[in-house]
Coordinates of C-alpha atoms in Angstrom, one line a residue:
X17 CA 113.7 77.8 104.8
X18 CA 115.8 74.9 103.7
X19 CA 113.4 72.7 105.6
X20 CA 110.3 74.5 104.0
X21 CA 111.9 74.0 100.4
X22 CA 112.9 70.4 101.1
X23 CA 109.2 69.7 101.7
X24 CA 108.5 70.8 98.3
X25 CA 110.9 69.0 96.5
X26 CA 110.3 65.2 96.1
X27 CA 111.0 62.3 93.8
X28 CA 108.5 61.5 91.1
X29 CA 108.7 58.1 89.2
X30 CA 110.3 58.3 85.8
X31 CA 108.1 57.4 82.7
X32 CA 109.3 56.8 79.1
X33 CA 110.8 59.6 76.9
X34 CA 107.9 59.8 74.3
X35 CA 106.1 62.9 73.1
X36 CA 103.1 64.1 75.1
X37 CA 99.6 63.9 74.0
X38 CA 97.7 67.3 74.8
X39 CA 95.8 66.9 77.9
X40 CA 96.8 63.4 78.8
X41 CA 99.6 63.8 81.0
X42 CA 99.8 64.6 84.8
X43 CA 96.2 64.1 85.5
X44 CA 94.8 61.1 87.6
X45 CA 91.9 60.3 89.6
X46 CA 93.6 61.8 92.7
X47 CA 96.4 63.9 91.3
X48 CA 97.3 66.8 89.6
X49 CA 101.1 67.1 88.9
X50 CA 102.7 70.4 88.3
X51 CA 106.4 71.3 87.5
X52 CA 108.7 74.2 87.7
X53 CA 111.8 75.2 86.4
X54 CA 112.9 78.0 89.0
X55 CA 116.1 79.8 90.3
X56 CA 116.6 78.2 93.9
X57 CA 120.2 79.0 94.1
X58 CA 122.7 81.8 93.0
X59 CA 122.1 85.5 93.5
X60 CA 118.5 85.3 92.5
X61 CA 117.8 82.2 94.5
X62 CA 116.7 83.7 97.9
X63 CA 114.0 85.7 96.3
X64 CA 112.6 82.9 94.0
X65 CA 112.6 80.4 96.8
X66 CA 109.9 82.6 98.6
X67 CA 107.9 82.3 95.5
X68 CA 108.2 78.8 95.5
X69 CA 107.2 78.6 99.4
X70 CA 104.2 81.0 99.0
X71 CA 102.9 78.8 96.2
X72 CA 103.2 75.8 98.3
X73 CA 101.4 77.5 101.2
X74 CA 98.4 77.8 98.9
X75 CA 98.8 74.6 97.2
X76 CA 98.6 73.0 100.8
X77 CA 95.8 74.8 102.0
X78 CA 93.9 73.5 98.7
X79 CA 94.9 70.0 99.4
X80 CA 94.0 70.1 103.0
X81 CA 90.5 71.2 102.0
X82 CA 90.0 68.2 99.7
X83 CA 91.9 69.5 96.5
X84 CA 90.6 70.3 93.2
X85 CA 87.5 68.2 92.2
X86 CA 89.0 65.6 94.5
X87 CA 92.5 65.8 93.1
X88 CA 95.6 66.9 95.2
X89 CA 98.0 69.1 93.7
X90 CA 101.5 67.8 93.5
X91 CA 104.1 70.6 92.9
X92 CA 107.5 69.7 91.7
X93 CA 110.1 72.7 91.6
X94 CA 113.5 72.0 90.0
X95 CA 116.5 74.4 90.7
X96 CA 118.1 75.5 87.4
X97 CA 120.2 78.3 89.0
X98 CA 119.2 80.9 86.3
X99 CA 121.1 78.7 83.7
X100 CA 119.2 78.5 80.5
X101 CA 120.8 75.0 79.6
X102 CA 119.6 73.7 82.8
X103 CA 116.3 75.2 82.5
X104 CA 115.8 73.3 79.1
X105 CA 117.0 70.2 80.7
X106 CA 114.9 70.4 83.6
X107 CA 111.8 71.2 81.4
X108 CA 112.5 68.3 79.1
X109 CA 112.7 66.0 82.2
X110 CA 109.3 67.6 83.6
X111 CA 107.5 67.0 80.0
X112 CA 109.0 63.8 79.1
X113 CA 110.0 61.8 82.1
X114 CA 107.7 63.1 85.2
X115 CA 105.0 64.0 82.6
X116 CA 103.6 67.1 84.2
X117 CA 100.2 68.7 83.3
X118 CA 101.8 72.0 83.0
X119 CA 104.9 74.2 83.8
X120 CA 104.1 76.7 86.6
X121 CA 105.9 80.0 87.8
X122 CA 109.4 79.2 85.9
X123 CA 112.0 82.0 86.3
X124 CA 113.4 84.3 83.8
X125 CA 113.0 85.8 80.4
X126 CA 115.6 84.1 78.3
X127 CA 114.8 81.0 80.2
X128 CA 111.4 80.9 79.2
X129 CA 112.1 82.2 75.5
X130 CA 114.3 78.9 75.4
X131 CA 111.7 76.5 76.7
X132 CA 108.4 78.0 74.9
X133 CA 108.7 76.1 71.7
X134 CA 109.4 72.8 73.4
X135 CA 106.0 73.5 75.4
X136 CA 104.1 74.7 72.3
X137 CA 105.3 71.7 70.3
X138 CA 104.0 69.4 73.1
X139 CA 100.7 71.6 73.6
X140 CA 101.7 71.7 77.2
X141 CA 100.8 74.9 79.1
X142 CA 103.0 77.3 80.9
X143 CA 101.3 79.6 83.5
X144 CA 102.7 82.5 85.4
X145 CA 106.0 82.5 84.3
X146 CA 108.2 85.1 86.3
X147 CA 109.2 87.6 83.8
X148 CA 107.4 90.6 82.6
X149 CA 109.0 90.7 78.9
X150 CA 106.9 92.1 76.2
X151 CA 107.5 89.4 73.8
X152 CA 105.4 87.1 75.7
X153 CA 102.6 89.3 75.6
X154 CA 102.9 91.0 72.3
X155 CA 103.2 87.6 70.4
X156 CA 100.2 85.5 71.3
X157 CA 100.4 81.9 72.2
X158 CA 97.5 80.1 73.5
X159 CA 99.5 77.8 75.8
X160 CA 101.0 80.6 77.5
X161 CA 99.3 82.5 80.4
X162 CA 100.9 85.5 81.8
X163 CA 100.0 86.7 85.5
X164 CA 102.0 89.7 86.4
X165 CA 102.0 93.1 84.7
X166 CA 104.5 93.7 82.1
X167 CA 107.9 95.3 82.4
X168 CA 106.9 98.0 79.9
X169 CA 103.9 98.8 82.3
X170 CA 106.3 99.1 85.1
X171 CA 108.9 100.9 83.2
X172 CA 106.0 103.4 82.1
X173 CA 105.1 104.0 85.7
X174 CA 108.6 104.7 86.9
X175 CA 109.2 107.2 84.1
X176 CA 105.9 108.8 84.7
X177 CA 106.5 109.4 88.2
X178 CA 110.2 110.7 87.7
X179 CA 108.9 113.4 85.5
X180 CA 106.0 114.2 87.6
X181 CA 108.8 114.9 90.2
X182 CA 111.1 117.0 88.2
X183 CA 113.5 114.3 87.9
X184 CA 115.2 114.8 84.2
X185 CA 118.7 113.2 85.0
X186 CA 118.3 109.6 84.9
X187 CA 120.8 106.7 84.6
X188 CA 120.1 103.0 84.2
X189 CA 122.2 100.0 85.4
X190 CA 121.5 96.9 84.3
X191 CA 122.9 93.0 84.1
X192 CA 123.9 92.2 80.7
X193 CA 121.7 89.1 79.9
X194 CA 118.1 88.4 78.7
X195 CA 116.5 89.4 81.8
X196 CA 118.6 92.7 82.3
X197 CA 118.4 93.9 78.8
X198 CA 114.7 93.5 78.7
X199 CA 114.5 95.9 81.8
X200 CA 116.7 98.2 80.3
X201 CA 115.1 98.2 76.9
X202 CA 111.5 98.9 78.7
X203 CA 112.9 101.8 80.5
X204 CA 114.5 103.4 77.4
X205 CA 111.4 103.0 75.5
X206 CA 109.4 104.4 78.1
X207 CA 111.8 107.4 78.4
X208 CA 111.6 107.7 74.7
X209 CA 107.9 108.0 74.3
X210 CA 108.0 110.9 76.9
X211 CA 111.1 112.7 75.3
X212 CA 113.2 111.9 78.5
X213 CA 116.9 111.4 77.3
X214 CA 118.7 109.1 79.4
X215 CA 122.5 109.5 78.4
X216 CA 124.1 106.9 80.9
X217 CA 123.7 103.2 80.6
X218 CA 125.8 100.9 82.8
X219 CA 126.0 97.4 82.3
X220 CA 127.2 94.7 84.6
X221 CA 128.6 91.2 83.6
X222 CA 126.3 88.8 85.6
X223 CA 129.1 86.2 85.8
X224 CA 131.8 88.6 86.5
X225 CA 130.5 91.6 88.0
X226 CA 132.4 94.7 88.7
X227 CA 130.1 96.7 91.1
X228 CA 132.8 99.2 91.8
X229 CA 133.4 100.4 88.3
X230 CA 129.5 100.5 87.8
X231 CA 129.3 102.7 90.9
X232 CA 132.2 105.0 89.7
X233 CA 130.2 105.4 86.4
X234 CA 127.3 106.6 88.1
X235 CA 129.3 108.9 90.4
X236 CA 130.9 110.6 87.5
X237 CA 127.3 110.8 85.7
X238 CA 126.0 112.4 88.8
X239 CA 122.0 111.5 88.1
X240 CA 119.3 112.4 90.0
X241 CA 118.0 108.8 89.8
X242 CA 119.1 105.7 88.8
X243 CA 116.9 102.7 87.5
X244 CA 118.3 99.2 88.3
X245 CA 117.6 96.5 85.5
X246 CA 118.6 93.8 88.0
X247 CA 117.4 91.9 91.2
X248 CA 118.6 89.6 94.0
X249 CA 122.0 90.0 95.3
X250 CA 123.4 91.7 92.3
X251 CA 120.6 94.6 92.8
X252 CA 122.0 94.8 96.7
X253 CA 125.8 94.7 95.7
X254 CA 125.5 97.5 93.4
X255 CA 123.7 99.6 96.1
X256 CA 126.5 98.7 98.6
X257 CA 128.9 99.9 96.2
X258 CA 127.2 103.1 95.0
X259 CA 126.5 103.9 99.1
X260 CA 130.6 103.8 99.3
X261 CA 130.9 106.8 96.9
X262 CA 129.2 110.3 97.3
X263 CA 126.6 109.7 95.1
X264 CA 123.2 109.8 96.3
X265 CA 120.6 109.4 93.5
X266 CA 117.1 108.0 94.1
X267 CA 117.1 104.3 93.4
X268 CA 114.5 102.5 91.3
X269 CA 113.7 99.2 90.8
X270 CA 111.2 96.7 89.4
X271 CA 108.8 94.4 90.9
X272 CA 111.3 91.3 90.7
X273 CA 113.4 93.1 93.5
X274 CA 112.6 91.4 96.8
X275 CA 112.1 93.6 99.7
X276 CA 113.1 90.8 102.1
X277 CA 116.5 90.3 100.3
X278 CA 116.9 94.4 100.5
X279 CA 116.4 94.5 104.3
X280 CA 118.4 91.5 104.8
X281 CA 121.3 92.8 102.7
X282 CA 121.3 96.4 103.2
X283 CA 119.6 97.1 106.4
X284 CA 118.9 100.8 107.1
X285 CA 120.6 101.7 103.7
X286 CA 117.5 100.2 101.8
X287 CA 115.4 103.0 103.1
X288 CA 114.1 105.3 100.2
X289 CA 114.4 102.7 97.5
X290 CA 111.5 102.9 95.0
X291 CA 110.1 99.8 93.8
X292 CA 107.5 99.2 91.1
X293 CA 104.9 96.6 92.8
X294 CA 102.4 94.3 90.7
X295 CA 100.6 92.7 93.6
X296 CA 98.5 94.4 96.3
X297 CA 100.0 95.7 99.5
X298 CA 100.5 93.4 102.3
X299 CA 99.7 96.4 104.5
X300 CA 96.0 96.5 103.1
X301 CA 94.0 94.3 105.2
X302 CA 90.8 95.1 103.8
X303 CA 91.7 93.0 100.5
X304 CA 90.4 89.4 101.1
X305 CA 93.4 87.8 99.4
X306 CA 95.9 89.5 101.8
X307 CA 93.8 88.5 104.9
X308 CA 93.9 85.0 103.6
X309 CA 97.6 84.8 103.0
X310 CA 98.3 86.2 106.3
X311 CA 96.1 83.9 108.2
X312 CA 97.4 80.7 106.2
X313 CA 101.1 81.9 106.9
X314 CA 100.5 82.2 110.4
X315 CA 98.3 79.1 110.8
X316 CA 101.5 77.3 109.6
X317 CA 104.0 79.2 111.7
X318 CA 102.9 81.8 114.3
X319 CA 106.4 83.3 114.3
X320 CA 106.5 83.6 110.4
X321 CA 107.2 86.8 108.8
X322 CA 105.0 88.1 105.9
X323 CA 106.9 88.4 102.6
X324 CA 106.2 90.3 99.3
X325 CA 107.7 87.5 97.1
X326 CA 105.9 85.1 99.0
X327 CA 102.8 86.6 98.4
X328 CA 103.4 86.9 94.6
X329 CA 103.9 83.2 94.6
X330 CA 100.6 82.8 96.8
X331 CA 98.7 84.7 94.2
X332 CA 100.1 82.9 91.2
X333 CA 99.0 79.8 92.7
X334 CA 95.5 81.0 93.6
X335 CA 95.0 82.1 89.9
X336 CA 96.2 78.4 88.9
X337 CA 94.0 76.6 91.2
X338 CA 91.0 78.9 89.7
X339 CA 92.1 77.8 86.3
X340 CA 92.1 74.1 87.3
X341 CA 88.9 74.5 89.1
X342 CA 87.3 76.1 85.8
X343 CA 88.9 73.3 83.8
X344 CA 86.2 70.8 85.3
X345 CA 86.1 67.4 86.4
X346 CA 87.4 66.1 83.2
X347 CA 90.6 68.4 83.4
X348 CA 92.7 68.6 80.3
X349 CA 94.7 71.2 78.6
X350 CA 91.8 72.2 76.4
X351 CA 89.3 72.5 79.2
X352 CA 91.8 74.4 81.3
X353 CA 92.5 77.1 78.4
X354 CA 88.6 77.4 77.5
X355 CA 88.0 77.9 81.2
X356 CA 90.2 80.5 81.8
X357 CA 89.4 82.2 78.2
X358 CA 85.5 82.1 79.1
X359 CA 85.3 82.4 82.7
X360 CA 85.7 86.1 83.3
X361 CA 88.0 88.4 85.2
X362 CA 89.7 87.1 88.2
X363 CA 90.0 90.1 91.0
X364 CA 91.9 90.4 94.0
X365 CA 91.5 94.1 95.2
X366 CA 92.9 96.3 92.4
X367 CA 94.6 93.2 90.9
X368 CA 92.5 92.0 88.0
X369 CA 93.6 89.2 85.8
X370 CA 91.7 88.8 82.4
X371 CA 92.0 86.1 79.8
X372 CA 90.1 85.8 76.3
X373 CA 90.9 83.5 73.3
X374 CA 92.7 86.3 71.9
X375 CA 94.5 87.6 75.1
X376 CA 96.6 85.9 77.8
X377 CA 98.2 89.0 79.0
X378 CA 96.8 88.7 82.7
X379 CA 97.2 91.6 84.9
X380 CA 98.3 95.2 84.1
X381 CA 98.2 96.5 87.8
X382 CA 101.4 98.5 89.0
X383 CA 101.9 100.8 91.6
X384 CA 105.0 102.5 93.1
X385 CA 106.0 102.1 96.6
X386 CA 109.0 103.3 98.9
X387 CA 110.7 101.5 101.4
X388 CA 110.1 103.4 104.8
X389 CA 112.0 103.5 108.1
X390 CA 110.6 100.4 109.1
X391 CA 111.7 98.4 105.9
X392 CA 108.0 98.2 104.7
X393 CA 106.7 99.2 101.2
X394 CA 104.7 102.4 101.5
X395 CA 102.3 102.8 98.5

């Protein structure tokens, strides 16, 4: 993993710290420079790194085939450790020093909110941020293109299934930051809309987490199901603490939870966890994009194991490249925006991403899947 990531992270010559002109930066006759401030360390690091690896897999394939209109894609992700200040610093560097064409696949709700004004001011696109927060969909911004379905759509599907199964006693455990509060808020709104009363909300301090106390609160509440508003190692640490008690609720999570991390950290204890999914199933070999990902992955490393997080990065990259192609040979910020807004839907099986001059929401595809005895998602 470290070798793979190292090949993606490379130095770019610094430019002057002056404001950008829309469409003038990051594009030469031979290259398109894109940047990302991503969580490559800390509790979410193992998962977000997989997004980066999946993106690089597709970008490398495009470059090997001649690039986009003869330009190779140069991909520069910077680690922010899920720290908002570092996200802002990274973004300023990418914009003002490295002079990237756009920001791609950056991570986090609070992080995206912190840098979006800067990106908008500089008329620079941010494409496919890894967040499903409603604010980035309800408040239209022509420089922001979402890819993944919203947390609201995921929460609605989770609550809908719970009620269909007769689950009416639900608790929510969430990390107390912008990310966790966004997930918690969407579950509460979805439950309120269906008149499902959730009496128990347990928050975890992401900087000083007390997983035993959170698990004890769930044991006391005795819910049939618990929805976790967290991801990465925070998710698995809570599940370990919960399993040390006698409480056995059904555990639900959002799509940002990595099955690879669950299997690695929990082993057999991950079985039965239900996750919202916003990408096609890797087990559905009839979907062309699944075939393409698996083929490129095996060509790179015959021993490599498919990863749902890698696959999400792969699809984000594939959508971005389609936007770059639609932007034409004279690529600019304006041609990229116009190409995506007027070029029609982009479909990968049931996954459909749609953009228009009034709508940059992207996809609304959500399904639920359960981790089976083999540690695979069964839709």
